mmCIF file of C-alpha atoms in Angstrom:
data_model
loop_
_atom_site.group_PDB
_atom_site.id
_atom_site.type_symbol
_atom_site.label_atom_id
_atom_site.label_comp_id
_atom_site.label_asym_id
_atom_site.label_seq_id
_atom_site.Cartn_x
_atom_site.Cartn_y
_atom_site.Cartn_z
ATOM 1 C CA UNK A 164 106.317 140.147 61.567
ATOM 2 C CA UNK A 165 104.445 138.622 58.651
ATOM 3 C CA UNK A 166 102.317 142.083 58.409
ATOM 4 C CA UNK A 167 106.051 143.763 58.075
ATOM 5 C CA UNK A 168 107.324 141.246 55.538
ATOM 6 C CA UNK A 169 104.001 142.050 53.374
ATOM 7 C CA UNK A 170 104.390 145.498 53.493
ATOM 8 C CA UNK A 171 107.896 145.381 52.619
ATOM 9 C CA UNK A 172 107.096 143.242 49.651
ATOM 10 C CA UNK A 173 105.118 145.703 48.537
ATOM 11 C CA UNK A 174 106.644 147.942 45.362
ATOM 12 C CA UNK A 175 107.403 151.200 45.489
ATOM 13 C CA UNK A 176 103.921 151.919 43.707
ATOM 14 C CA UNK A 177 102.136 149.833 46.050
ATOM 15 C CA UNK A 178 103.737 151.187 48.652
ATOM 16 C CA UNK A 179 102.959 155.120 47.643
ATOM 17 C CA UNK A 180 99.521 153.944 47.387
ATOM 18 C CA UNK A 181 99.231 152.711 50.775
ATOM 19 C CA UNK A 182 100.283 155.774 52.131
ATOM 20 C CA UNK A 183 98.168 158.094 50.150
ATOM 21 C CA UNK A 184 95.128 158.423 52.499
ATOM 22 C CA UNK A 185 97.347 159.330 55.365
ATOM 23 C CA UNK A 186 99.374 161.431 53.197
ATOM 24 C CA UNK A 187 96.348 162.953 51.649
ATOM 25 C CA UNK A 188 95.157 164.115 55.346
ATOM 26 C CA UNK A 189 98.469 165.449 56.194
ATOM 27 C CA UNK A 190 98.705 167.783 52.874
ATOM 28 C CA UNK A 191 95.954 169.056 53.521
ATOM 29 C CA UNK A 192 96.654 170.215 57.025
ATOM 30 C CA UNK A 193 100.780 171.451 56.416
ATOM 31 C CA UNK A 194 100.602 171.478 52.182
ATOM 32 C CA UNK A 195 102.073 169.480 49.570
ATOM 33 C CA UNK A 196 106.036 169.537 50.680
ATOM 34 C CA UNK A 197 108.615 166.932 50.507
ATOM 35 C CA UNK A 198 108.841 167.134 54.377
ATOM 36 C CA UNK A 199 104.881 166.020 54.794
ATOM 37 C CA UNK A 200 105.726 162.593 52.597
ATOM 38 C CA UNK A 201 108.801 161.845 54.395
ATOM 39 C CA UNK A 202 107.020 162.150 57.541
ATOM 40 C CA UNK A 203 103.902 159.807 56.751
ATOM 41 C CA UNK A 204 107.125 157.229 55.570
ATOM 42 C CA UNK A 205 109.078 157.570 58.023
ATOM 43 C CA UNK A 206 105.943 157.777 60.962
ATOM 44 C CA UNK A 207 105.608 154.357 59.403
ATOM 45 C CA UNK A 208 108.487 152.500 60.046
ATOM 46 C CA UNK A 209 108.697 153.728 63.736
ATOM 47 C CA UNK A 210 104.760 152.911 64.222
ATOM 48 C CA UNK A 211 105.252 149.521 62.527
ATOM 49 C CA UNK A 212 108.402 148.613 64.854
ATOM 50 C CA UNK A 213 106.322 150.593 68.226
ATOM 51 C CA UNK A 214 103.960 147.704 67.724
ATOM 52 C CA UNK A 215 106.040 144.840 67.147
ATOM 53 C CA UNK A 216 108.183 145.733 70.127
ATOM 54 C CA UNK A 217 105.339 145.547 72.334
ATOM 55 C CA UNK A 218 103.927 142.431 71.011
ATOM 56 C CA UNK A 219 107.539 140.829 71.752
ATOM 57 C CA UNK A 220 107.508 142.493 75.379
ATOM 58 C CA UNK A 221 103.706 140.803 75.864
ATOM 59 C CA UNK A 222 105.232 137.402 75.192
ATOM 60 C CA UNK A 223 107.759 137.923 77.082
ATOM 61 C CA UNK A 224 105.542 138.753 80.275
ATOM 62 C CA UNK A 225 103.100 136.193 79.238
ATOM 63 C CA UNK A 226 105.482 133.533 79.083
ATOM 64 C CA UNK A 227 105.530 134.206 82.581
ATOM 65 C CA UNK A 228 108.933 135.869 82.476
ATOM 66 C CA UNK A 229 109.865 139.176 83.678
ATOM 67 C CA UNK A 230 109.734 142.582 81.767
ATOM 68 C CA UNK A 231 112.552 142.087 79.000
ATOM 69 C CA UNK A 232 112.872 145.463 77.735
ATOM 70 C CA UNK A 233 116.566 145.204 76.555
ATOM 71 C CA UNK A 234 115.866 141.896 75.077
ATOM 72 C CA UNK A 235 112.857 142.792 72.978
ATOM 73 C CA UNK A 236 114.354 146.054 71.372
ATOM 74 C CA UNK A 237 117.472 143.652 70.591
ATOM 75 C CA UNK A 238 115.019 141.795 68.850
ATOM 76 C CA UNK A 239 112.827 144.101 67.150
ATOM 77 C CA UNK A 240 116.371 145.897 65.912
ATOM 78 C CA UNK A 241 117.755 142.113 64.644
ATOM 79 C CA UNK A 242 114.602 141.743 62.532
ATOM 80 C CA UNK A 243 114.577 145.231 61.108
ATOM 81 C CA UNK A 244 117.607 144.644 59.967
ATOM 82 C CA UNK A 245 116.347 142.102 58.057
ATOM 83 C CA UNK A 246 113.300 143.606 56.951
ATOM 84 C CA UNK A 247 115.868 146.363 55.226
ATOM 85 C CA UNK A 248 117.653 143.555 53.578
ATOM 86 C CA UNK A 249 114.418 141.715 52.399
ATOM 87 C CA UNK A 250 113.783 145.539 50.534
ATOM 88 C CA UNK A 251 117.276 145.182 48.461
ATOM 89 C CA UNK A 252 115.064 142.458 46.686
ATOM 90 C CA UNK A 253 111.661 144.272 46.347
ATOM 91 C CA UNK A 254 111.659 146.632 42.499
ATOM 92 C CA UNK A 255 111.935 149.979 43.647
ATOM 93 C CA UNK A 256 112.481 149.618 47.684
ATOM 94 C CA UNK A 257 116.467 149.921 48.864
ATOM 95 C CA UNK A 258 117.637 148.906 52.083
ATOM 96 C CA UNK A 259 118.564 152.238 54.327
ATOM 97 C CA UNK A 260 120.305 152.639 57.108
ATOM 98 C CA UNK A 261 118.228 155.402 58.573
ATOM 99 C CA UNK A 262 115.133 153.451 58.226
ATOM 100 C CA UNK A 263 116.944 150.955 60.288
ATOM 101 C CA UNK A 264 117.611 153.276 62.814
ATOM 102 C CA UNK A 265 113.779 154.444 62.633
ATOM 103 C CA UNK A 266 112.986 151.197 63.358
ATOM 104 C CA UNK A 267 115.018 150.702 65.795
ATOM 105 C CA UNK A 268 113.893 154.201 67.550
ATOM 106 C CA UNK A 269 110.055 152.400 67.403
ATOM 107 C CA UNK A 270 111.508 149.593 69.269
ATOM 108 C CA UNK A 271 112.559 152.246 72.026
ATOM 109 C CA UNK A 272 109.489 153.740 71.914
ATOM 110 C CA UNK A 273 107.170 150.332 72.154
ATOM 111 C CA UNK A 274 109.283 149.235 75.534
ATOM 112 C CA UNK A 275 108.932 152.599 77.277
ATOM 113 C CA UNK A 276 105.031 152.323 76.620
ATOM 114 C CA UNK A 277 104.779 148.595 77.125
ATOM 115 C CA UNK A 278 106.905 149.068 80.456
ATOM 116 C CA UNK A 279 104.980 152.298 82.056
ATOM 117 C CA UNK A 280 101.712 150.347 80.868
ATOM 118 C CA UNK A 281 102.773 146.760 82.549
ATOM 119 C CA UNK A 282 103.848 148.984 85.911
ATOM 120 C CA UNK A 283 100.637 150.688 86.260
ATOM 121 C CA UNK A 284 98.709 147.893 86.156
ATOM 122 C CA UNK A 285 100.894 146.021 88.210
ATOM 123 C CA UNK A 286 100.848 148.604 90.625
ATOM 124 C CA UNK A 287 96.665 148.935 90.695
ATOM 125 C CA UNK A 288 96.394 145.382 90.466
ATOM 126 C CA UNK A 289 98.645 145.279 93.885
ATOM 127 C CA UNK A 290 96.599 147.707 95.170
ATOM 128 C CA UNK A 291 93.197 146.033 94.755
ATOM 129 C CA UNK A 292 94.758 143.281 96.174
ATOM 130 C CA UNK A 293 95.905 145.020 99.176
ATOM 131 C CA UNK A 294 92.192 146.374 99.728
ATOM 132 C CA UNK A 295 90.738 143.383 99.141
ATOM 133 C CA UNK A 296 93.256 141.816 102.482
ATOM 134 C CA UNK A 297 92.203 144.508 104.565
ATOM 135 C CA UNK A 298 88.268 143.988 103.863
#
């Protein structure tokens, strides 16, 4: 969340910047198009709320809970939301609602992987287990 926050403080300058290298890589594969920046932008916020989604589904699970898919894209969603409204303050960023929904789509995205992850190695860790009964 605090790596979010920074980012989001950054200026619109800063922020074009950052993306540069990335966006550097992708003109060079599909050319120099309005479509290529808004992808590299866009492929951020998802990637950026992918992660934190996950993290929040980790806790969850090691807090010894059970998988709280539902509960961690609520919260991943809650604090995009505010991340948007932080940007209203930041010279040159605007709060969007399509970023929120980006966001929010990375949120999706991080609980689908953290949930086919945390079943597969539930599942081989059941059947070592099994294996190691029978032995």
């Amino acid at each position: 969340m605090a790596v979010i926050f920074w980012l989001s403080s950054r200026n619109a300058e800063e922020s074009a910047q950052q993306s540069g290298i990335v966006l550097e890589w992708l003109i060079s594969i599909f050319g120099d198009n309005i479509l290529t920046d808004f992808i590299v932008r866009k492929l951020a916020h998802c990637l950026e709320f992918t992660g934190l989604c996950i993290l929040f589904n980790l806790g969850f699970v090691l807090d010894g809970k059970k998988l709280m898919i539902i509960q961690s894209i609520l919260l991943t969603s809650a604090y995009a939301a505010t991340d948007e409204f932080h940007q209203l303050f930041v010279s040159g960023r605007s709060c969007e609602l399509k970023d929120w929904a980006i966001d929010t789509c990375g949120a999706v995205i991080g609980s689908i992987v953290f949930a086919v992850i945390y079943k597969a190695v539930k599942r081989i860790a059941q059947k070592r287990s099994k294996k190691a009964i029978q032995h």
